[in-house]
Amino acid sequence: MAHVQFTRNLKRFFPDLEPVEIQSDTVSDLVRELDVRHPHLASYIVDDRGALRRHVNIFVNERMIQDRETLSDALSTDAKVFIVQALSGG
């Protein structure tokens, strides 16, 4: 199962968000499962087409995913996934 961690700023909107283990074949599947467990979380990660939002990055085993449009990057059973929502502003 993939081990998923999140940036702390997402806890502001999802207070019960904690690291989790999820069985998924692709990053897209993982985001869908996260949305089932935490309704509306996907809207912070992907846009209405399912593409990664501009200020969000997903790392798998410390490497940024390659497919930001369909999130087709494969996940191994022992993948370490980190979802980062960048902060911006002045």
XYZ file of C-alpha atoms in Angstrom:
90
model
C 0.000 0.000 0.000
C 1.156 3.520 -0.743
C 1.939 5.641 2.305
C 0.471 9.138 1.787
C 1.457 12.291 3.671
C 0.206 15.859 3.291
C 1.422 19.391 3.912
C 0.207 20.771 7.210
C -1.721 23.630 5.599
C -4.357 21.183 4.280
C -5.279 20.365 7.883
C -6.818 23.824 8.101
C -9.575 22.621 5.774
C -9.472 18.932 6.742
C -8.684 18.736 10.474
C -8.807 14.918 10.555
C -6.309 14.587 7.686
C -3.484 12.293 8.802
C -0.935 10.139 6.971
C -2.730 7.171 5.464
C -2.068 3.882 3.659
C -3.976 3.450 0.383
C -3.963 0.669 -2.194
C -3.841 2.351 -5.623
C -2.271 1.582 -8.974
C -1.939 5.206 -10.127
C -1.830 8.683 -8.635
C -5.255 9.349 -10.174
C -6.738 6.334 -8.345
C -5.125 7.530 -5.143
C -6.674 11.011 -5.431
C -10.116 9.469 -6.051
C -9.770 7.271 -2.957
C -8.630 10.231 -0.871
C -11.734 12.113 -1.982
C -13.921 9.211 -0.820
C -12.240 9.257 2.595
C -12.158 13.067 2.833
C -14.973 14.545 0.710
C -13.893 17.559 -1.367
C -10.165 16.997 -0.766
C -9.690 16.294 -4.468
C -10.919 19.802 -5.318
C -7.865 21.186 -3.492
C -5.551 18.857 -5.436
C -6.992 18.706 -8.967
C -9.105 20.952 -11.171
C -12.452 20.081 -12.777
C -10.656 18.158 -15.565
C -8.680 16.064 -13.080
C -5.378 17.826 -13.786
C -3.098 18.784 -10.934
C -3.704 22.346 -9.772
C -0.984 24.897 -10.530
C 0.133 25.333 -6.923
C 0.062 21.650 -6.010
C 2.820 19.089 -6.427
C 2.769 15.377 -5.773
C 5.965 13.506 -5.076
C 6.284 9.737 -5.294
C 9.397 8.359 -3.641
C 10.844 11.897 -3.529
C 10.353 12.501 -7.277
C 7.769 14.860 -8.682
C 5.158 13.067 -10.770
C 5.559 13.383 -14.535
C 1.907 13.409 -15.637
C 0.238 16.548 -14.235
C -2.713 16.234 -16.673
C -4.139 12.748 -16.049
C -2.062 11.654 -13.019
C -1.258 8.345 -14.706
C 2.031 7.852 -12.828
C 2.170 4.294 -11.458
C 2.418 3.571 -7.749
C 4.322 0.620 -6.362
C 2.903 -1.191 -3.353
C 5.486 0.462 -1.087
C 5.338 3.975 -2.624
C 5.809 7.010 -0.414
C 3.550 9.817 -1.641
C 3.743 13.421 -0.455
C 1.074 15.932 -1.509
C 2.278 19.522 -1.312
C 0.008 22.535 -1.637
C 2.255 25.529 -2.163
C 1.500 28.722 -0.293
C 1.606 31.994 -2.150
C 0.996 35.588 -1.348
C 2.789 38.613 -0.053
